[in-house]
mmCIF file with all atom_site columns, C-alpha atoms and ligand atoms in Angstrom:
data_model
loop_
_atom_site.group_PDB
_atom_site.id
_atom_site.type_symbol
_atom_site.label_atom_id
_atom_site.label_alt_id
_atom_site.label_comp_id
_atom_site.label_asym_id
_atom_site.label_entity_id
_atom_site.label_seq_id
_atom_site.pdbx_PDB_ins_code
_atom_site.Cartn_x
_atom_site.Cartn_y
_atom_site.Cartn_z
_atom_site.occupancy
_atom_site.B_iso_or_equiv
_atom_site.pdbx_formal_charge
_atom_site.auth_seq_id
_atom_site.auth_comp_id
_atom_site.auth_asym_id
_atom_site.auth_atom_id
_atom_site.pdbx_PDB_model_num
ATOM   1   C  CA  . MET A 1 1  ? -42.681 17.753  8.819   1.00 0.00 ? 1   MET A CA  1
ATOM   2   C  CA  . SER A 1 2  ? -41.839 15.126  5.988   1.00 0.00 ? 2   SER A CA  1
ATOM   3   C  CA  . LEU A 1 3  ? -38.791 14.573  4.704   1.00 0.00 ? 3   LEU A CA  1
ATOM   4   C  CA  . LYS A 1 4  ? -38.248 16.387  1.213   1.00 0.00 ? 4   LYS A CA  1
ATOM   5   C  CA  . LYS A 1 5  ? -36.503 14.600  -1.799  1.00 0.00 ? 5   LYS A CA  1
ATOM   6   C  CA  . SER A 1 6  ? -33.710 16.736  -1.893  1.00 0.00 ? 6   SER A CA  1
ATOM   7   C  CA  . ASP A 1 7  ? -32.986 15.835  2.269   1.00 0.00 ? 7   ASP A CA  1
ATOM   8   C  CA  . ALA A 1 8  ? -32.887 12.309  1.019   1.00 0.00 ? 8   ALA A CA  1
ATOM   9   C  CA  . LEU A 1 9  ? -30.633 13.168  -1.667  1.00 0.00 ? 9   LEU A CA  1
ATOM   10  C  CA  . PHE A 1 10 ? -28.374 14.804  0.972   1.00 0.00 ? 10  PHE A CA  1
ATOM   11  C  CA  . ILE A 1 11 ? -28.345 12.021  3.705   1.00 0.00 ? 11  ILE A CA  1
ATOM   12  C  CA  . VAL A 1 12 ? -26.727 9.238   0.492   1.00 0.00 ? 12  VAL A CA  1
ATOM   13  C  CA  . LEU A 1 13 ? -24.677 11.645  -0.719  1.00 0.00 ? 13  LEU A CA  1
ATOM   14  C  CA  . VAL A 1 14 ? -23.220 11.831  3.242   1.00 0.00 ? 14  VAL A CA  1
ATOM   15  C  CA  . LEU A 1 15 ? -23.132 8.195   2.844   1.00 0.00 ? 15  LEU A CA  1
ATOM   16  C  CA  . VAL A 1 16 ? -21.342 7.614   -0.835  1.00 0.00 ? 16  VAL A CA  1
ATOM   17  C  CA  . VAL A 1 17 ? -18.690 10.244  0.843   1.00 0.00 ? 17  VAL A CA  1
ATOM   18  C  CA  . LEU A 1 18 ? -18.397 8.681   4.169   1.00 0.00 ? 18  LEU A CA  1
ATOM   19  C  CA  . GLY A 1 19 ? -18.204 5.223   2.542   1.00 0.00 ? 19  GLY A CA  1
ATOM   20  C  CA  . ILE A 1 20 ? -15.248 6.205   0.423   1.00 0.00 ? 20  ILE A CA  1
ATOM   21  C  CA  . PHE A 1 21 ? -13.202 7.756   3.371   1.00 0.00 ? 21  PHE A CA  1
ATOM   22  C  CA  . PHE A 1 22 ? -13.699 4.352   5.090   1.00 0.00 ? 22  PHE A CA  1
ATOM   23  C  CA  . ALA A 1 23 ? -12.629 2.516   1.878   1.00 0.00 ? 23  ALA A CA  1
ATOM   24  C  CA  . LEU A 1 24 ? -9.157  5.160   1.501   1.00 0.00 ? 24  LEU A CA  1
ATOM   25  C  CA  . THR A 1 25 ? -8.192  5.088   5.095   1.00 0.00 ? 25  THR A CA  1
ATOM   26  C  CA  . GLY A 1 26 ? -8.819  1.652   5.459   1.00 0.00 ? 26  GLY A CA  1
ATOM   27  C  CA  . LYS A 1 27 ? -5.921  1.022   2.398   1.00 0.00 ? 27  LYS A CA  1
ATOM   28  C  CA  . GLU A 1 28 ? -3.592  3.585   4.561   1.00 0.00 ? 28  GLU A CA  1
ATOM   29  C  CA  . LYS A 1 29 ? -3.456  0.585   6.980   1.00 0.00 ? 29  LYS A CA  1
ATOM   30  C  CA  . THR A 1 30 ? -0.985  -1.566  4.913   1.00 0.00 ? 30  THR A CA  1
ATOM   31  C  CA  . ARG A 1 31 ? 2.391   -1.013  5.978   1.00 0.00 ? 31  ARG A CA  1
ATOM   32  C  CA  . LYS A 1 32 ? 4.901   1.188   4.949   1.00 0.00 ? 32  LYS A CA  1
ATOM   33  C  CA  . LEU A 1 33 ? 8.685   0.624   3.424   1.00 0.00 ? 33  LEU A CA  1
ATOM   34  C  CA  . PRO A 1 34 ? 10.122  -0.186  6.825   1.00 0.00 ? 34  PRO A CA  1
ATOM   35  C  CA  . LYS A 1 35 ? 12.417  2.981   7.861   1.00 0.00 ? 35  LYS A CA  1
ATOM   36  C  CA  . ASP A 1 36 ? 15.686  0.728   9.193   1.00 0.00 ? 36  ASP A CA  1
ATOM   37  C  CA  . PRO A 1 37 ? 19.356  0.391   7.510   1.00 0.00 ? 37  PRO A CA  1
ATOM   38  C  CA  . THR A 1 38 ? 17.803  -2.210  5.009   1.00 0.00 ? 38  THR A CA  1
ATOM   39  C  CA  . HIS A 1 39 ? 14.758  -0.459  3.373   1.00 0.00 ? 39  HIS A CA  1
ATOM   40  C  CA  . ALA A 1 40 ? 17.015  3.069   3.275   1.00 0.00 ? 40  ALA A CA  1
ATOM   41  C  CA  . PRO A 1 41 ? 18.728  2.940   0.314   1.00 0.00 ? 41  PRO A CA  1
ATOM   42  C  CA  . PHE A 1 42 ? 15.022  2.201   -1.401  1.00 0.00 ? 42  PHE A CA  1
ATOM   43  C  CA  . ALA A 1 43 ? 13.525  4.983   0.368   1.00 0.00 ? 43  ALA A CA  1
ATOM   44  C  CA  . GLN A 1 44 ? 17.131  7.131   -0.793  1.00 0.00 ? 44  GLN A CA  1
ATOM   45  C  CA  . MET A 1 45 ? 16.486  5.974   -4.706  1.00 0.00 ? 45  MET A CA  1
ATOM   46  C  CA  . ARG A 1 46 ? 12.851  7.264   -4.792  1.00 0.00 ? 46  ARG A CA  1
ATOM   47  C  CA  . ALA A 1 47 ? 13.812  10.326  -3.372  1.00 0.00 ? 47  ALA A CA  1
ATOM   48  C  CA  . GLU A 1 48 ? 16.221  10.735  -5.725  1.00 0.00 ? 48  GLU A CA  1
ATOM   49  C  CA  . GLY A 1 49 ? 13.490  10.528  -8.429  1.00 0.00 ? 49  GLY A CA  1
ATOM   50  C  CA  . LYS A 1 50 ? 14.215  6.922   -9.226  1.00 0.00 ? 50  LYS A CA  1
ATOM   51  C  CA  . ALA A 1 51 ? 11.230  5.014   -11.148 1.00 0.00 ? 51  ALA A CA  1
ATOM   52  C  CA  . LYS A 1 52 ? 9.154   3.470   -8.928  1.00 0.00 ? 52  LYS A CA  1
ATOM   53  C  CA  . ILE A 1 53 ? 9.038   0.006   -10.858 1.00 0.00 ? 53  ILE A CA  1
ATOM   54  C  CA  . GLU A 1 54 ? 12.795  -0.116  -10.820 1.00 0.00 ? 54  GLU A CA  1
ATOM   55  C  CA  . VAL A 1 55 ? 12.973  -0.014  -7.162  1.00 0.00 ? 55  VAL A CA  1
ATOM   56  C  CA  . ASP A 1 56 ? 10.327  -2.446  -6.960  1.00 0.00 ? 56  ASP A CA  1
ATOM   57  C  CA  . ALA A 1 57 ? 12.160  -4.950  -8.970  1.00 0.00 ? 57  ALA A CA  1
ATOM   58  C  CA  . LEU A 1 58 ? 15.135  -5.109  -6.534  1.00 0.00 ? 58  LEU A CA  1
ATOM   59  C  CA  . CYS A 1 59 ? 12.661  -6.361  -3.248  1.00 0.00 ? 59  CYS A CA  1
ATOM   60  C  CA  . ALA A 1 60 ? 12.518  -9.764  -4.514  1.00 0.00 ? 60  ALA A CA  1
ATOM   61  C  CA  . GLN A 1 61 ? 16.107  -10.249 -3.694  1.00 0.00 ? 61  GLN A CA  1
ATOM   62  C  CA  . CYS A 1 62 ? 15.238  -10.927 -0.333  1.00 0.00 ? 62  CYS A CA  1
ATOM   63  C  CA  . HIS A 1 63 ? 11.178  -10.875 -0.721  1.00 0.00 ? 63  HIS A CA  1
ATOM   64  C  CA  . ASP A 1 64 ? 10.734  -13.706 -2.798  1.00 0.00 ? 64  ASP A CA  1
ATOM   65  C  CA  . GLY A 1 65 ? 7.935   -15.494 -0.911  1.00 0.00 ? 65  GLY A CA  1
ATOM   66  C  CA  . VAL A 1 66 ? 11.149  -18.271 0.580   1.00 0.00 ? 66  VAL A CA  1
ATOM   67  C  CA  . GLN A 1 67 ? 13.511  -16.231 2.321   1.00 0.00 ? 67  GLN A CA  1
ATOM   68  C  CA  . ILE A 1 68 ? 10.731  -14.168 3.658   1.00 0.00 ? 68  ILE A CA  1
ATOM   69  C  CA  . PRO A 1 69 ? 7.614   -15.649 3.119   1.00 0.00 ? 69  PRO A CA  1
ATOM   70  C  CA  . PHE A 1 70 ? 4.417   -13.476 2.853   1.00 0.00 ? 70  PHE A CA  1
ATOM   71  C  CA  . PRO A 1 71 ? 1.812   -13.672 4.563   1.00 0.00 ? 71  PRO A CA  1
ATOM   72  C  CA  . GLU A 1 72 ? -0.752  -16.098 3.393   1.00 0.00 ? 72  GLU A CA  1
ATOM   73  C  CA  . SER A 1 73 ? -3.402  -13.607 2.071   1.00 0.00 ? 73  SER A CA  1
ATOM   74  C  CA  . HIS A 1 74 ? -0.510  -11.489 0.468   1.00 0.00 ? 74  HIS A CA  1
ATOM   75  C  CA  . PRO A 1 75 ? -2.035  -9.966  -2.699  1.00 0.00 ? 75  PRO A CA  1
ATOM   76  C  CA  . ALA A 1 76 ? 1.663   -10.637 -4.464  1.00 0.00 ? 76  ALA A CA  1
ATOM   77  C  CA  . LYS A 1 77 ? 2.687   -14.089 -5.291  1.00 0.00 ? 77  LYS A CA  1
ATOM   78  C  CA  . PRO A 1 78 ? 6.008   -15.045 -5.913  1.00 0.00 ? 78  PRO A CA  1
ATOM   79  C  CA  . GLY A 1 79 ? 6.881   -15.878 -9.281  1.00 0.00 ? 79  GLY A CA  1
ATOM   80  C  CA  . ALA A 1 80 ? 4.122   -13.489 -10.661 1.00 0.00 ? 80  ALA A CA  1
ATOM   81  C  CA  . GLY A 1 81 ? 6.841   -11.257 -12.159 1.00 0.00 ? 81  GLY A CA  1
ATOM   82  C  CA  . VAL A 1 82 ? 8.296   -7.937  -10.548 1.00 0.00 ? 82  VAL A CA  1
ATOM   83  C  CA  . MET A 1 83 ? 5.360   -7.043  -8.468  1.00 0.00 ? 83  MET A CA  1
ATOM   84  C  CA  . ARG A 1 84 ? 4.495   -3.395  -7.440  1.00 0.00 ? 84  ARG A CA  1
ATOM   85  C  CA  . CYS A 1 85 ? 5.508   -3.418  -3.778  1.00 0.00 ? 85  CYS A CA  1
ATOM   86  C  CA  . LEU A 1 86 ? 5.761   0.274   -3.698  1.00 0.00 ? 86  LEU A CA  1
ATOM   87  C  CA  . PHE A 1 87 ? 2.284   0.936   -4.948  1.00 0.00 ? 87  PHE A CA  1
ATOM   88  C  CA  . CYS A 1 88 ? 0.823   -0.497  -1.593  1.00 0.00 ? 88  CYS A CA  1
ATOM   89  C  CA  . HIS A 1 89 ? 4.134   -0.272  0.488   1.00 0.00 ? 89  HIS A CA  1
ATOM   90  C  CA  . LYS A 1 90 ? 4.711   3.517   0.526   1.00 0.00 ? 90  LYS A CA  1
ATOM   91  C  CA  . THR A 1 91 ? 7.853   4.918   1.023   1.00 0.00 ? 91  THR A CA  1
ATOM   92  C  CA  . ASP A 1 92 ? 6.938   7.895   3.701   1.00 0.00 ? 92  ASP A CA  1
HETATM 93  C  C1  . HEC B 2 .  ? 18.296  -6.932  1.792   1.00 0.00 ? 101 HEC B C1  1
HETATM 94  C  C2  . HEC B 2 .  ? 16.931  -7.488  1.733   1.00 0.00 ? 101 HEC B C2  1
HETATM 95  C  C3  . HEC B 2 .  ? 15.925  -7.025  1.585   1.00 0.00 ? 101 HEC B C3  1
HETATM 96  C  C4  . HEC B 2 .  ? 15.439  -5.971  0.828   1.00 0.00 ? 101 HEC B C4  1
HETATM 97  C  C5  . HEC B 2 .  ? 16.358  -5.661  -0.731  1.00 0.00 ? 101 HEC B C5  1
HETATM 98  C  C6  . HEC B 2 .  ? 13.885  -5.706  1.173   1.00 0.00 ? 101 HEC B C6  1
HETATM 99  N  N1  . HEC B 2 .  ? 13.673  -5.846  2.178   1.00 0.00 ? 101 HEC B N1  1
HETATM 100 FE FE1 . HEC B 2 .  ? 11.662  -5.874  2.872   1.00 0.00 ? 101 HEC B FE1 1
HETATM 101 N  N2  . HEC B 2 .  ? 12.382  -6.588  4.920   1.00 0.00 ? 101 HEC B N2  1
HETATM 102 C  C7  . HEC B 2 .  ? 13.842  -7.507  4.592   1.00 0.00 ? 101 HEC B C7  1
HETATM 103 C  C8  . HEC B 2 .  ? 13.773  -8.045  6.199   1.00 0.00 ? 101 HEC B C8  1
HETATM 104 C  C9  . HEC B 2 .  ? 14.951  -9.329  6.727   1.00 0.00 ? 101 HEC B C9  1
HETATM 105 C  C10 . HEC B 2 .  ? 12.214  -7.523  7.069   1.00 0.00 ? 101 HEC B C10 1
HETATM 106 C  C11 . HEC B 2 .  ? 12.041  -8.294  8.094   1.00 0.00 ? 101 HEC B C11 1
HETATM 107 C  C12 . HEC B 2 .  ? 10.961  -9.457  7.895   1.00 0.00 ? 101 HEC B C12 1
HETATM 108 C  C13 . HEC B 2 .  ? 10.158  -10.376 8.938   1.00 0.00 ? 101 HEC B C13 1
HETATM 109 O  O1  . HEC B 2 .  ? 9.446   -9.179  9.631   1.00 0.00 ? 101 HEC B O1  1
HETATM 110 O  O2  . HEC B 2 .  ? 10.622  -11.065 9.341   1.00 0.00 ? 101 HEC B O2  1
HETATM 111 C  C14 . HEC B 2 .  ? 11.784  -7.052  5.737   1.00 0.00 ? 101 HEC B C14 1
HETATM 112 C  C15 . HEC B 2 .  ? 10.527  -6.410  5.616   1.00 0.00 ? 101 HEC B C15 1
HETATM 113 C  C16 . HEC B 2 .  ? 9.524   -5.490  5.351   1.00 0.00 ? 101 HEC B C16 1
HETATM 114 C  C17 . HEC B 2 .  ? 8.146   -5.483  5.227   1.00 0.00 ? 101 HEC B C17 1
HETATM 115 C  C18 . HEC B 2 .  ? 7.331   -5.338  6.418   1.00 0.00 ? 101 HEC B C18 1
HETATM 116 C  C19 . HEC B 2 .  ? 7.719   -4.381  7.735   1.00 0.00 ? 101 HEC B C19 1
HETATM 117 C  C20 . HEC B 2 .  ? 6.679   -4.813  9.095   1.00 0.00 ? 101 HEC B C20 1
HETATM 118 O  O3  . HEC B 2 .  ? 6.657   -3.762  9.090   1.00 0.00 ? 101 HEC B O3  1
HETATM 119 O  O4  . HEC B 2 .  ? 6.548   -5.778  9.179   1.00 0.00 ? 101 HEC B O4  1
HETATM 120 C  C21 . HEC B 2 .  ? 7.747   -4.424  4.074   1.00 0.00 ? 101 HEC B C21 1
HETATM 121 C  C22 . HEC B 2 .  ? 6.635   -3.995  3.871   1.00 0.00 ? 101 HEC B C22 1
HETATM 122 C  C23 . HEC B 2 .  ? 8.783   -4.900  3.008   1.00 0.00 ? 101 HEC B C23 1
HETATM 123 N  N3  . HEC B 2 .  ? 10.229  -5.493  4.162   1.00 0.00 ? 101 HEC B N3  1
HETATM 124 C  C24 . HEC B 2 .  ? 8.730   -4.143  1.976   1.00 0.00 ? 101 HEC B C24 1
HETATM 125 C  C25 . HEC B 2 .  ? 10.521  -4.098  1.319   1.00 0.00 ? 101 HEC B C25 1
HETATM 126 C  C26 . HEC B 2 .  ? 10.117  -3.399  0.132   1.00 0.00 ? 101 HEC B C26 1
HETATM 127 C  C27 . HEC B 2 .  ? 8.725   -2.645  -0.791  1.00 0.00 ? 101 HEC B C27 1
HETATM 128 C  C28 . HEC B 2 .  ? 11.480  -3.891  -0.483  1.00 0.00 ? 101 HEC B C28 1
HETATM 129 C  C29 . HEC B 2 .  ? 11.977  -3.018  -2.238  1.00 0.00 ? 101 HEC B C29 1
HETATM 130 C  C30 . HEC B 2 .  ? 11.540  -1.520  -2.170  1.00 0.00 ? 101 HEC B C30 1
HETATM 131 C  C31 . HEC B 2 .  ? 11.881  -4.488  0.579   1.00 0.00 ? 101 HEC B C31 1
HETATM 132 N  N4  . HEC B 2 .  ? 11.113  -4.557  1.527   1.00 0.00 ? 101 HEC B N4  1
HETATM 133 C  C32 . HEC B 2 .  ? 13.227  -4.926  -0.180  1.00 0.00 ? 101 HEC B C32 1
HETATM 134 C  C33 . HEC B 2 .  ? 14.676  -7.474  4.130   1.00 0.00 ? 101 HEC B C33 1
HETATM 135 C  C34 . HEC B 2 .  ? 14.823  -6.794  2.711   1.00 0.00 ? 101 HEC B C34 1
HETATM 136 C  C1  . HEC B 2 .  ? -1.779  -4.834  -3.593  1.00 0.00 ? 102 HEC B C1  1
HETATM 137 C  C2  . HEC B 2 .  ? -0.929  -4.309  -2.823  1.00 0.00 ? 102 HEC B C2  1
HETATM 138 C  C3  . HEC B 2 .  ? 0.291   -5.346  -2.645  1.00 0.00 ? 102 HEC B C3  1
HETATM 139 C  C4  . HEC B 2 .  ? 1.399   -4.996  -3.288  1.00 0.00 ? 102 HEC B C4  1
HETATM 140 C  C5  . HEC B 2 .  ? 1.208   -4.965  -4.789  1.00 0.00 ? 102 HEC B C5  1
HETATM 141 C  C6  . HEC B 2 .  ? 2.031   -5.591  -2.192  1.00 0.00 ? 102 HEC B C6  1
HETATM 142 N  N1  . HEC B 2 .  ? 1.594   -5.764  -0.808  1.00 0.00 ? 102 HEC B N1  1
HETATM 143 FE FE1 . HEC B 2 .  ? 2.732   -6.557  0.547   1.00 0.00 ? 102 HEC B FE1 1
HETATM 144 N  N2  . HEC B 2 .  ? 1.438   -6.363  2.107   1.00 0.00 ? 102 HEC B N2  1
HETATM 145 C  C7  . HEC B 2 .  ? 0.001   -5.890  1.485   1.00 0.00 ? 102 HEC B C7  1
HETATM 146 C  C8  . HEC B 2 .  ? -1.030  -5.878  2.455   1.00 0.00 ? 102 HEC B C8  1
HETATM 147 C  C9  . HEC B 2 .  ? -2.479  -5.529  2.122   1.00 0.00 ? 102 HEC B C9  1
HETATM 148 C  C10 . HEC B 2 .  ? -0.184  -6.631  3.551   1.00 0.00 ? 102 HEC B C10 1
HETATM 149 C  C11 . HEC B 2 .  ? -0.594  -7.249  4.639   1.00 0.00 ? 102 HEC B C11 1
HETATM 150 C  C12 . HEC B 2 .  ? -1.469  -6.062  5.809   1.00 0.00 ? 102 HEC B C12 1
HETATM 151 C  C13 . HEC B 2 .  ? 0.183   -5.739  5.894   1.00 0.00 ? 102 HEC B C13 1
HETATM 152 O  O1  . HEC B 2 .  ? 0.679   -5.815  6.749   1.00 0.00 ? 102 HEC B O1  1
HETATM 153 O  O2  . HEC B 2 .  ? 0.539   -4.278  5.668   1.00 0.00 ? 102 HEC B O2  1
HETATM 154 C  C14 . HEC B 2 .  ? 0.976   -6.891  3.275   1.00 0.00 ? 102 HEC B C14 1
HETATM 155 C  C15 . HEC B 2 .  ? 1.773   -7.446  4.188   1.00 0.00 ? 102 HEC B C15 1
HETATM 156 C  C16 . HEC B 2 .  ? 3.733   -7.528  3.413   1.00 0.00 ? 102 HEC B C16 1
HETATM 157 C  C17 . HEC B 2 .  ? 4.286   -7.973  4.398   1.00 0.00 ? 102 HEC B C17 1
HETATM 158 C  C18 . HEC B 2 .  ? 4.228   -8.484  5.659   1.00 0.00 ? 102 HEC B C18 1
HETATM 159 C  C19 . HEC B 2 .  ? 4.260   -7.278  6.916   1.00 0.00 ? 102 HEC B C19 1
HETATM 160 C  C20 . HEC B 2 .  ? 4.013   -8.102  7.948   1.00 0.00 ? 102 HEC B C20 1
HETATM 161 O  O3  . HEC B 2 .  ? 2.955   -8.345  8.502   1.00 0.00 ? 102 HEC B O3  1
HETATM 162 O  O4  . HEC B 2 .  ? 5.236   -8.872  8.620   1.00 0.00 ? 102 HEC B O4  1
HETATM 163 C  C21 . HEC B 2 .  ? 5.555   -7.845  3.375   1.00 0.00 ? 102 HEC B C21 1
HETATM 164 C  C22 . HEC B 2 .  ? 7.028   -8.396  4.178   1.00 0.00 ? 102 HEC B C22 1
HETATM 165 C  C23 . HEC B 2 .  ? 5.514   -7.079  2.217   1.00 0.00 ? 102 HEC B C23 1
HETATM 166 N  N3  . HEC B 2 .  ? 3.983   -7.647  2.291   1.00 0.00 ? 102 HEC B N3  1
HETATM 167 C  C24 . HEC B 2 .  ? 6.029   -6.870  1.137   1.00 0.00 ? 102 HEC B C24 1
HETATM 168 C  C25 . HEC B 2 .  ? 5.736   -6.936  0.133   1.00 0.00 ? 102 HEC B C25 1
HETATM 169 C  C26 . HEC B 2 .  ? 7.056   -6.850  -1.188  1.00 0.00 ? 102 HEC B C26 1
HETATM 170 C  C27 . HEC B 2 .  ? 8.075   -6.742  -0.932  1.00 0.00 ? 102 HEC B C27 1
HETATM 171 C  C28 . HEC B 2 .  ? 6.176   -7.013  -2.073  1.00 0.00 ? 102 HEC B C28 1
HETATM 172 C  C29 . HEC B 2 .  ? 6.691   -6.370  -3.989  1.00 0.00 ? 102 HEC B C29 1
HETATM 173 C  C30 . HEC B 2 .  ? 7.288   -7.779  -4.174  1.00 0.00 ? 102 HEC B C30 1
HETATM 174 C  C31 . HEC B 2 .  ? 4.482   -6.122  -1.839  1.00 0.00 ? 102 HEC B C31 1
HETATM 175 N  N4  . HEC B 2 .  ? 4.611   -6.695  -0.560  1.00 0.00 ? 102 HEC B N4  1
HETATM 176 C  C32 . HEC B 2 .  ? 3.714   -6.194  -2.439  1.00 0.00 ? 102 HEC B C32 1
HETATM 177 C  C33 . HEC B 2 .  ? -0.139  -5.436  -0.293  1.00 0.00 ? 102 HEC B C33 1
HETATM 178 C  C34 . HEC B 2 .  ? 0.685   -5.551  -0.495  1.00 0.00 ? 102 HEC B C34 1
#
């Protein structure tokens, strides 16, 4: 029994879907906004419908890369303007 063209296409499709799945679940490993008293007000603002970018702007009071250093390979670099913290560090 030889492999039909449609079988080969099916296998490729499965691999592509699996690839996308792993790429997306990998991203989800980024730490969420901590559930502690320091960060609770920001989750609250988001729950009340405040725009993400307005809340992002408040993170740098503490997370300016000096008071709290970012990890070596952190995508958001200090001094790059408002960084979209909550785009990566989700609230829930
Ligand atoms: C009042 C100061 C303050 C503000 C404002 C603040 N944080 Fe933090 N955050 C901290 C401190 C302190 C830590 C712990 C740092 C450490 O690990 O040494 C922390 C840790 C974190 C961590 C890492 C959690 C972990 O699991 O290691 C993330 C992610 C984070 N903050 C995101 C944010 C985001 C997003 C905002 C803005 C919505 C924000 N923070 C605003 C003080 C603050
Ligand atoms: C493009 C995505 C992205 C953006 C934007 C981003 N981060 Fe991160 N951040 C990451 C990744 C990935 C890590 C390393 C993996 C992890 O620990 O979550 C990280 C790690 C951290 C850590 C250290 C967590 C630890 O391991 O102790 C803190 C604190 C943090 N980010 C805060 C912030 C703050 C505050 C902002 C906004 C100024 C921000 N991040 C913007 C993706 C992002």
